[in-house]
PDB file of C-alpha atoms and ligand atoms in Angstrom:
ATOM      1  CA  MET A   1      -2.402 -20.080  -4.971  1.00 83.00           C
ATOM      2  CA  LYS A   2      -5.764 -19.534  -6.910  1.00 87.00           C
ATOM      3  CA  GLN A   3      -5.697 -16.953  -9.456  1.00 89.00           C
ATOM      4  CA  TYR A   4      -7.837 -13.754  -8.908  1.00 92.00           C
ATOM      5  CA  PRO A   5      -8.840 -11.324 -11.586  1.00 93.00           C
ATOM      6  CA  ASN A   6      -8.302  -8.356  -9.244  1.00 96.00           C
ATOM      7  CA  VAL A   7      -4.828  -9.459  -7.899  1.00 98.00           C
ATOM      8  CA  PHE A   8      -1.689  -8.003  -9.561  1.00 98.00           C
ATOM      9  CA  ILE A   9       1.610  -9.294  -8.589  1.00 98.00           C
ATOM     10  CA  PHE A  10       4.686  -7.603 -10.021  1.00 97.00           C
ATOM     11  CA  ASP A  11       7.351  -9.463 -12.021  1.00 89.00           C
ATOM     12  CA  HIS A  12       9.897  -6.560 -12.305  1.00 94.00           C
ATOM     13  CA  PRO A  13      13.734  -6.759 -12.137  1.00 97.00           C
ATOM     14  CA  LEU A  14      13.935  -3.544 -10.239  1.00 96.00           C
ATOM     15  CA  ILE A  15      11.598  -4.633  -7.573  1.00 98.00           C
ATOM     16  CA  LYS A  16      13.417  -8.085  -7.269  1.00 98.00           C
ATOM     17  CA  HIS A  17      16.682  -6.187  -6.820  1.00 98.00           C
ATOM     18  CA  LYS A  18      15.280  -3.778  -4.178  1.00 98.00           C
ATOM     19  CA  ILE A  19      13.189  -6.478  -2.412  1.00 98.00           C
ATOM     20  CA  SER A  20      16.570  -8.418  -1.808  1.00 98.00           C
ATOM     21  CA  ILE A  21      18.085  -5.561  -0.182  1.00 98.00           C
ATOM     22  CA  LEU A  22      15.065  -4.820   1.783  1.00 98.00           C
ATOM     23  CA  ARG A  23      14.807  -8.412   3.154  1.00 98.00           C
ATOM     24  CA  ASP A  24      18.467  -8.393   4.317  1.00 98.00           C
ATOM     25  CA  ARG A  25      18.579  -8.192   8.155  1.00 98.00           C
ATOM     26  CA  SER A  26      21.872  -6.297   8.023  1.00 98.00           C
ATOM     27  CA  THR A  27      20.067  -3.308   5.781  1.00 98.00           C
ATOM     28  CA  GLY A  28      19.776  -0.464   8.394  1.00 98.00           C
ATOM     29  CA  MET A  29      16.732   1.744   9.010  1.00 98.00           C
ATOM     30  CA  LYS A  30      17.621   4.650   6.563  1.00 98.00           C
ATOM     31  CA  GLN A  31      18.029   2.436   3.688  1.00 98.00           C
ATOM     32  CA  PHE A  32      15.038   0.345   4.663  1.00 98.00           C
ATOM     33  CA  ARG A  33      12.813   3.482   4.559  1.00 98.00           C
ATOM     34  CA  GLU A  34      14.229   4.570   1.328  1.00 98.00           C
ATOM     35  CA  LEU A  35      13.638   1.307  -0.305  1.00 98.00           C
ATOM     36  CA  ILE A  36      10.043   1.008   1.075  1.00 98.00           C
ATOM     37  CA  GLU A  37       9.439   4.305  -0.741  1.00 98.00           C
ATOM     38  CA  GLU A  38      11.229   3.488  -3.965  1.00 98.00           C
ATOM     39  CA  ILE A  39       9.271   0.157  -4.402  1.00 98.00           C
ATOM     40  CA  THR A  40       6.143   1.935  -3.804  1.00 98.00           C
ATOM     41  CA  THR A  41       6.805   4.509  -6.399  1.00 98.00           C
ATOM     42  CA  VAL A  42       7.497   1.752  -8.964  1.00 98.00           C
ATOM     43  CA  MET A  43       4.207   0.030  -7.860  1.00 98.00           C
ATOM     44  CA  THR A  44       2.253   3.312  -8.164  1.00 98.00           C
ATOM     45  CA  TYR A  45       2.783   3.565 -12.016  1.00 97.00           C
ATOM     46  CA  GLU A  46       0.843   0.368 -12.438  1.00 97.00           C
ATOM     47  CA  ALA A  47      -1.654   0.809  -9.673  1.00 98.00           C
ATOM     48  CA  MET A  48      -2.781   4.359 -10.957  1.00 98.00           C
ATOM     49  CA  LYS A  49      -3.202   3.032 -14.568  1.00 97.00           C
ATOM     50  CA  ASP A  50      -6.817   3.678 -14.444  1.00 96.00           C
ATOM     51  CA  VAL A  51      -6.853   6.965 -12.681  1.00 97.00           C
ATOM     52  CA  ALA A  52      -9.410   9.416 -14.053  1.00 97.00           C
ATOM     53  CA  LEU A  53      -7.939  12.569 -15.992  1.00 98.00           C
ATOM     54  CA  VAL A  54      -9.543  15.611 -17.033  1.00 98.00           C
ATOM     55  CA  PRO A  55      -8.524  17.566 -20.165  1.00 98.00           C
ATOM     56  CA  VAL A  56      -6.962  21.041 -19.647  1.00 98.00           C
ATOM     57  CA  GLU A  57      -5.834  23.874 -21.914  1.00 98.00           C
ATOM     58  CA  VAL A  58      -2.055  24.398 -21.758  1.00 98.00           C
ATOM     59  CA  GLU A  59      -0.015  27.171 -23.269  1.00 98.00           C
ATOM     60  CA  THR A  60       3.419  26.121 -24.438  1.00 98.00           C
ATOM     61  CA  PRO A  61       5.855  28.791 -25.454  1.00 98.00           C
ATOM     62  CA  LEU A  62       4.656  28.020 -29.100  1.00 98.00           C
ATOM     63  CA  GLU A  63       0.877  27.579 -29.036  1.00 98.00           C
ATOM     64  CA  LYS A  64      -2.032  26.250 -27.082  1.00 98.00           C
ATOM     65  CA  THR A  65      -2.706  22.576 -26.665  1.00 98.00           C
ATOM     66  CA  VAL A  66      -4.808  20.167 -24.692  1.00 98.00           C
ATOM     67  CA  GLY A  67      -3.209  18.334 -21.690  1.00 98.00           C
ATOM     68  CA  TYR A  68      -4.567  16.111 -18.959  1.00 98.00           C
ATOM     69  CA  ARG A  69      -4.556  16.332 -15.373  1.00 97.00           C
ATOM     70  CA  VAL A  70      -5.363  14.340 -12.263  1.00 97.00           C
ATOM     71  CA  PRO A  71      -8.043  16.424 -10.429  1.00 96.00           C
ATOM     72  CA  GLU A  72      -6.457  17.589  -7.194  1.00 92.00           C
ATOM     73  CA  GLU A  73      -9.157  16.178  -4.859  1.00 93.00           C
ATOM     74  CA  SER A  74      -9.713  13.070  -6.610  1.00 98.00           C
ATOM     75  CA  VAL A  75      -7.108  10.550  -5.199  1.00 98.00           C
ATOM     76  CA  ALA A  76      -6.352   9.800  -1.407  1.00 98.00           C
ATOM     77  CA  ILE A  77      -3.888   7.535   0.256  1.00 98.00           C
ATOM     78  CA  VAL A  78      -4.806   5.866   3.495  1.00 98.00           C
ATOM     79  CA  PRO A  79      -1.899   4.268   5.292  1.00 98.00           C
ATOM     80  CA  ILE A  80      -2.622   1.554   7.938  1.00 98.00           C
ATOM     81  CA  LEU A  81      -0.512   2.888  10.936  1.00 96.00           C
ATOM     82  CA  ARG A  82       2.132   2.422  11.621  1.00 95.00           C
ATOM     83  CA  ALA A  83       4.073   0.534   8.829  1.00 97.00           C
ATOM     84  CA  GLY A  84       1.783   1.957   5.982  1.00 98.00           C
ATOM     85  CA  LEU A  85       3.052   5.501   6.717  1.00 98.00           C
ATOM     86  CA  GLY A  86       6.397   4.385   5.177  1.00 98.00           C
ATOM     87  CA  MET A  87       4.766   4.064   1.683  1.00 98.00           C
ATOM     88  CA  VAL A  88       3.070   7.448   1.654  1.00 98.00           C
ATOM     89  CA  ASN A  89       6.078   9.554   0.226  1.00 98.00           C
ATOM     90  CA  GLY A  90       6.586   6.894  -2.551  1.00 98.00           C
ATOM     91  CA  ILE A  91       3.158   7.917  -3.917  1.00 98.00           C
ATOM     92  CA  HIS A  92       3.545  11.548  -3.181  1.00 98.00           C
ATOM     93  CA  ARG A  93       6.657  11.525  -5.162  1.00 98.00           C
ATOM     94  CA  VAL A  94       4.624  11.111  -8.383  1.00 97.00           C
ATOM     95  CA  LEU A  95       1.249  12.556  -7.200  1.00 98.00           C
ATOM     96  CA  PRO A  96       1.948  15.161  -4.543  1.00 97.00           C
ATOM     97  CA  THR A  97      -1.718  16.472  -4.523  1.00 97.00           C
ATOM     98  CA  ALA A  98      -3.052  13.098  -3.158  1.00 98.00           C
ATOM     99  CA  ARG A  99      -4.835  13.681   0.198  1.00 98.00           C
ATOM    100  CA  VAL A 100      -4.048  11.572   3.048  1.00 98.00           C
ATOM    101  CA  GLY A 101      -6.179   9.826   5.540  1.00 98.00           C
ATOM    102  CA  HIS A 102      -4.916   7.743   8.404  1.00 98.00           C
ATOM    103  CA  ILE A 103      -6.352   4.484   9.919  1.00 98.00           C
ATOM    104  CA  GLY A 104      -4.594   2.985  13.031  1.00 96.00           C
ATOM    105  CA  MET A 105      -4.678  -0.832  13.219  1.00 91.00           C
ATOM    106  CA  TYR A 106      -2.575  -3.134  15.505  1.00 87.00           C
ATOM    107  CA  ARG A 107      -2.464  -6.744  15.518  1.00 82.00           C
ATOM    108  CA  ASP A 108      -2.842  -8.543  18.869  1.00 88.00           C
ATOM    109  CA  GLU A 109       0.389 -10.618  19.137  1.00 85.00           C
ATOM    110  CA  GLU A 110      -1.370 -13.530  20.774  1.00 89.00           C
ATOM    111  CA  THR A 111      -4.509 -13.795  18.676  1.00 91.00           C
ATOM    112  CA  LEU A 112      -3.371 -12.085  15.589  1.00 87.00           C
ATOM    113  CA  GLU A 113      -6.665 -10.261  15.557  1.00 89.00           C
ATOM    114  CA  PRO A 114      -6.606  -6.605  14.240  1.00 90.00           C
ATOM    115  CA  HIS A 115      -7.939  -3.558  16.512  1.00 92.00           C
ATOM    116  CA  GLU A 116      -8.765  -0.216  15.079  1.00 94.00           C
ATOM    117  CA  TYR A 117      -7.368   2.640  17.280  1.00 95.00           C
ATOM    118  CA  TYR A 118      -7.559   5.564  15.035  1.00 96.00           C
ATOM    119  CA  CYS A 119      -9.335   6.902  11.973  1.00 97.00           C
ATOM    120  CA  LYS A 120      -9.205  10.397  10.483  1.00 97.00           C
ATOM    121  CA  LEU A 121     -10.019  10.804   6.704  1.00 98.00           C
ATOM    122  CA  PRO A 122     -10.135  13.704   4.270  1.00 98.00           C
ATOM    123  CA  ASP A 123     -13.556  15.438   3.686  1.00 97.00           C
ATOM    124  CA  GLY A 124     -15.392  13.775   0.681  1.00 97.00           C
ATOM    125  CA  ILE A 125     -13.642  10.481   0.961  1.00 98.00           C
ATOM    126  CA  GLY A 126     -16.575   8.691  -0.456  1.00 98.00           C
ATOM    127  CA  GLU A 127     -16.021  10.368  -3.752  1.00 97.00           C
ATOM    128  CA  LYS A 128     -12.347   9.721  -4.037  1.00 98.00           C
ATOM    129  CA  LYS A 129     -10.187   7.036  -5.445  1.00 98.00           C
ATOM    130  CA  VAL A 130      -8.571   5.431  -2.326  1.00 98.00           C
ATOM    131  CA  PHE A 131      -5.210   3.686  -2.124  1.00 98.00           C
ATOM    132  CA  VAL A 132      -4.853   1.679   1.046  1.00 98.00           C
ATOM    133  CA  VAL A 133      -1.193   1.125   1.728  1.00 98.00           C
ATOM    134  CA  ASP A 134       0.477  -1.345   4.168  1.00 98.00           C
ATOM    135  CA  PRO A 135       3.950  -3.073   3.376  1.00 98.00           C
ATOM    136  CA  MET A 136       2.830  -6.294   4.957  1.00 98.00           C
ATOM    137  CA  LEU A 137      -0.263  -8.386   3.899  1.00 98.00           C
ATOM    138  CA  ALA A 138       0.186 -11.417   6.313  1.00 97.00           C
ATOM    139  CA  THR A 139      -3.184 -13.069   7.668  1.00 96.00           C
ATOM    140  CA  GLY A 140      -4.890 -10.166   5.875  1.00 96.00           C
ATOM    141  CA  GLY A 141      -6.877  -9.345   8.888  1.00 95.00           C
ATOM    142  CA  SER A 142      -5.453  -5.749   9.292  1.00 95.00           C
ATOM    143  CA  ALA A 143      -6.224  -4.899   5.615  1.00 97.00           C
ATOM    144  CA  CYS A 144      -9.701  -6.638   5.652  1.00 97.00           C
ATOM    145  CA  ASP A 145     -10.792  -4.680   8.607  1.00 96.00           C
ATOM    146  CA  ALA A 146      -9.310  -1.275   7.623  1.00 97.00           C
ATOM    147  CA  ILE A 147     -11.169  -1.713   4.291  1.00 97.00           C
ATOM    148  CA  ALA A 148     -14.302  -2.561   5.846  1.00 96.00           C
ATOM    149  CA  ALA A 149     -14.055   0.521   8.076  1.00 96.00           C
ATOM    150  CA  LEU A 150     -13.508   2.869   4.891  1.00 97.00           C
ATOM    151  CA  LYS A 151     -16.398   1.225   3.154  1.00 97.00           C
ATOM    152  CA  LYS A 152     -18.628   2.006   6.323  1.00 96.00           C
ATOM    153  CA  ARG A 153     -17.605   5.555   5.846  1.00 95.00           C
ATOM    154  CA  GLY A 154     -18.829   5.739   2.253  1.00 97.00           C
ATOM    155  CA  VAL A 155     -15.734   4.755   0.293  1.00 98.00           C
ATOM    156  CA  LYS A 156     -16.411   2.887  -2.960  1.00 98.00           C
ATOM    157  CA  ASP A 157     -13.280   2.904  -5.131  1.00 98.00           C
ATOM    158  CA  ILE A 158     -10.580   1.120  -3.184  1.00 98.00           C
ATOM    159  CA  THR A 159      -7.070  -0.132  -4.133  1.00 98.00           C
ATOM    160  CA  MET A 160      -4.736  -2.057  -1.786  1.00 98.00           C
ATOM    161  CA  MET A 161      -1.042  -1.746  -2.171  1.00 98.00           C
ATOM    162  CA  SER A 162       1.509  -4.094  -0.131  1.00 98.00           C
ATOM    163  CA  ILE A 163       5.075  -4.692  -0.693  1.00 98.00           C
ATOM    164  CA  ILE A 164       5.152  -8.274   0.549  1.00 98.00           C
ATOM    165  CA  ALA A 165       2.302 -10.699   0.787  1.00 98.00           C
ATOM    166  CA  ALA A 166       1.615 -14.182   2.053  1.00 98.00           C
ATOM    167  CA  PRO A 167      -0.818 -16.159  -0.028  1.00 98.00           C
ATOM    168  CA  GLU A 168      -3.099 -16.607   3.155  1.00 97.00           C
ATOM    169  CA  GLY A 169      -3.462 -12.865   3.127  1.00 98.00           C
ATOM    170  CA  ILE A 170      -4.248 -12.449  -0.482  1.00 98.00           C
ATOM    171  CA  GLU A 171      -6.859 -15.182  -0.268  1.00 97.00           C
ATOM    172  CA  LYS A 172      -8.584 -13.675   2.691  1.00 97.00           C
ATOM    173  CA  LEU A 173      -8.573 -10.301   1.258  1.00 98.00           C
ATOM    174  CA  ALA A 174      -9.648 -11.235  -2.317  1.00 97.00           C
ATOM    175  CA  ALA A 175     -12.597 -13.357  -0.732  1.00 96.00           C
ATOM    176  CA  ALA A 176     -13.699 -10.605   1.696  1.00 97.00           C
ATOM    177  CA  HIS A 177     -13.477  -7.746  -0.656  1.00 98.00           C
ATOM    178  CA  PRO A 178     -13.630  -8.913  -4.335  1.00 97.00           C
ATOM    179  CA  ASP A 179     -14.348  -5.408  -5.426  1.00 98.00           C
ATOM    180  CA  VAL A 180     -10.933  -4.172  -4.230  1.00 98.00           C
ATOM    181  CA  ARG A 181      -7.893  -4.318  -6.647  1.00 98.00           C
ATOM    182  CA  ILE A 182      -4.752  -5.696  -4.845  1.00 98.00           C
ATOM    183  CA  PHE A 183      -1.399  -4.821  -5.951  1.00 98.00           C
ATOM    184  CA  VAL A 184       1.500  -6.813  -4.172  1.00 98.00           C
ATOM    185  CA  SER A 185       5.183  -6.218  -5.254  1.00 98.00           C
ATOM    186  CA  THR A 186       6.267  -9.776  -4.005  1.00 98.00           C
ATOM    187  CA  LEU A 187       4.386 -12.944  -3.155  1.00 98.00           C
ATOM    188  CA  ASP A 188       6.138 -14.947  -0.554  1.00 98.00           C
ATOM    189  CA  ARG A 189       5.784 -18.614   0.644  1.00 98.00           C
ATOM    190  CA  CYS A 190       3.630 -18.619   3.839  1.00 98.00           C
ATOM    191  CA  LEU A 191       3.132 -17.439   7.377  1.00 98.00           C
ATOM    192  CA  ASN A 192       5.022 -18.859  10.420  1.00 97.00           C
ATOM    193  CA  GLU A 193       3.210 -19.843  13.654  1.00 95.00           C
ATOM    194  CA  HIS A 194       3.508 -16.320  14.807  1.00 94.00           C
ATOM    195  CA  GLY A 195       1.753 -14.957  11.830  1.00 95.00           C
ATOM    196  CA  TYR A 196       5.100 -13.663  10.261  1.00 97.00           C
ATOM    197  CA  ILE A 197       5.674 -13.856   6.501  1.00 98.00           C
ATOM    198  CA  LEU A 198       8.379 -16.246   5.366  1.00 98.00           C
ATOM    199  CA  PRO A 199      10.915 -15.545   4.086  1.00 98.00           C
ATOM    200  CA  GLY A 200       9.508 -11.854   4.524  1.00 98.00           C
ATOM    201  CA  LEU A 201      11.485  -9.057   5.992  1.00 98.00           C
ATOM    202  CA  GLY A 202      10.660  -9.305   9.798  1.00 98.00           C
ATOM    203  CA  ASP A 203       8.610  -6.645  11.456  1.00 98.00           C
ATOM    204  CA  ALA A 204       7.994  -3.766   8.916  1.00 98.00           C
ATOM    205  CA  GLY A 205       7.104  -1.245  11.599  1.00 97.00           C
ATOM    206  CA  ASP A 206      10.181  -2.008  13.765  1.00 97.00           C
ATOM    207  CA  ARG A 207      12.524  -1.877  10.948  1.00 98.00           C
ATOM    208  CA  LEU A 208      11.099   1.476   9.705  1.00 98.00           C
ATOM    209  CA  TYR A 209      11.042   3.211  13.034  1.00 97.00           C
ATOM    210  CA  GLY A 210      13.887   1.471  15.043  1.00 96.00           C
ATOM    211  CA  THR A 211      11.582   0.452  17.859  1.00 96.00           C
ATOM    212  CA  LYS A 212      13.284  -2.868  18.429  1.00 89.00           C
TER     213      LYS A 212
HETATM  214  C1  PRP B 301       1.788  -5.178  10.811  1.00 84.28           C
HETATM  215  C2  PRP B 301       1.606  -4.724   9.302  1.00 84.28           C
HETATM  216  C3  PRP B 301       0.260  -4.886   9.055  1.00 84.28           C
HETATM  217  C4  PRP B 301      -0.128  -6.062   9.864  1.00 84.28           C
HETATM  218  C5  PRP B 301      -0.224  -7.321   8.794  1.00 84.28           C
HETATM  219  O1  PRP B 301       1.284  -4.203  11.620  1.00 84.28           O
HETATM  220  O2  PRP B 301       2.242  -3.357   9.112  1.00 84.28           O
HETATM  221  O3  PRP B 301      -0.518  -3.742   9.409  1.00 84.28           O
HETATM  222  O4  PRP B 301       0.971  -6.306  10.679  1.00 84.28           O
HETATM  223  O5  PRP B 301      -0.707  -8.357   9.600  1.00 84.28           O
HETATM  224  P1  PRP B 301      -2.128  -8.992   9.257  1.00 84.28           P
HETATM  225  O6  PRP B 301      -2.162  -9.157   7.754  1.00 84.28           O
HETATM  226  O7  PRP B 301      -1.900 -10.488   9.838  1.00 84.28           O
HETATM  227  O8  PRP B 301      -3.080  -8.327   9.947  1.00 84.28           O
HETATM  228  P2  PRP B 301       1.391  -4.425  13.253  1.00 84.28           P
HETATM  229  O9  PRP B 301       0.003  -4.807  13.679  1.00 84.28           O
HETATM  230  O10 PRP B 301       2.670  -5.015  13.669  1.00 84.28           O
HETATM  231  O11 PRP B 301       1.492  -2.786  13.623  1.00 84.28           O
HETATM  232  P3  PRP B 301       2.607  -1.730  13.501  1.00 84.28           P
HETATM  233  O12 PRP B 301       2.590  -1.376  11.949  1.00 84.28           O
HETATM  234  O13 PRP B 301       2.198  -0.665  14.265  1.00 84.28           O
HETATM  235  O14 PRP B 301       3.955  -2.324  13.697  1.00 84.28           O
HETATM  236  N1  URA B 302       3.771  -7.637  10.170  1.00 84.28           N
HETATM  237  C1  URA B 302       5.087  -7.504   9.915  1.00 84.28           C
HETATM  238  O1  URA B 302       5.535  -6.475  10.109  1.00 84.28           O
HETATM  239  N2  URA B 302       5.704  -8.568   9.337  1.00 84.28           N
HETATM  240  C2  URA B 302       5.283  -9.778   9.109  1.00 84.28           C
HETATM  241  O2  URA B 302       5.930 -10.644   8.588  1.00 84.28           O
HETATM  242  C3  URA B 302       3.924  -9.969   9.265  1.00 84.28           C
HETATM  243  C4  URA B 302       3.092  -8.932   9.840  1.00 84.28           C
END
């Protein structure tokens, strides 16, 4: 795959360890959900490296000093429903003040075309640093359309976080939105004829919510 300056693919033993359990077809719903959250938390440390801080005065038991805080209103998480919801707690664990917006996209199983069916965003979304989350970046159609929908509503600073991506998805997203930073925990081989990632983990939404 071509190299893109805005694409970051993790090479971390903890992620490799957790992804192997996540992929396993015998991993049950509870452990699957926990792993999605844990991998998201590990990714968040890197993806939030450039989050803006403001200095604040802190009084320790011994003296006053200067500390730094992420302003409460400055960050939003936007999960792409359904499967993106599984990543929200992974970020909230380390930044509980992040606001949450929701965007609903489903992929037509025949055409693989994404369709938006829901969008509710926090007030002032245009001024926030927005982290769009979806565990699977397959053809890239859902992420591209969700990001286009956010830009139409005034969002300027966007980071995409996905657990597993196909090269096809990264290429499509990087070409369509070169201003968006893309963090992917694991790059897989390719898509199959049904648009599923290989080796992948199957259908993330079904495995998170037990719908099949
Ligand atoms: C899955 C996944 C992504 C999308 C990725 O969602 O969670 O949103 O497919 O595929 P793409 O890159 O080819 O667009 P799905 O449409 O199955 O909906 P769900 O989350 O409700 O299960
Ligand atoms: N959506 C999924 O949940 N899994 C895939 O492999 C591709 C799209």
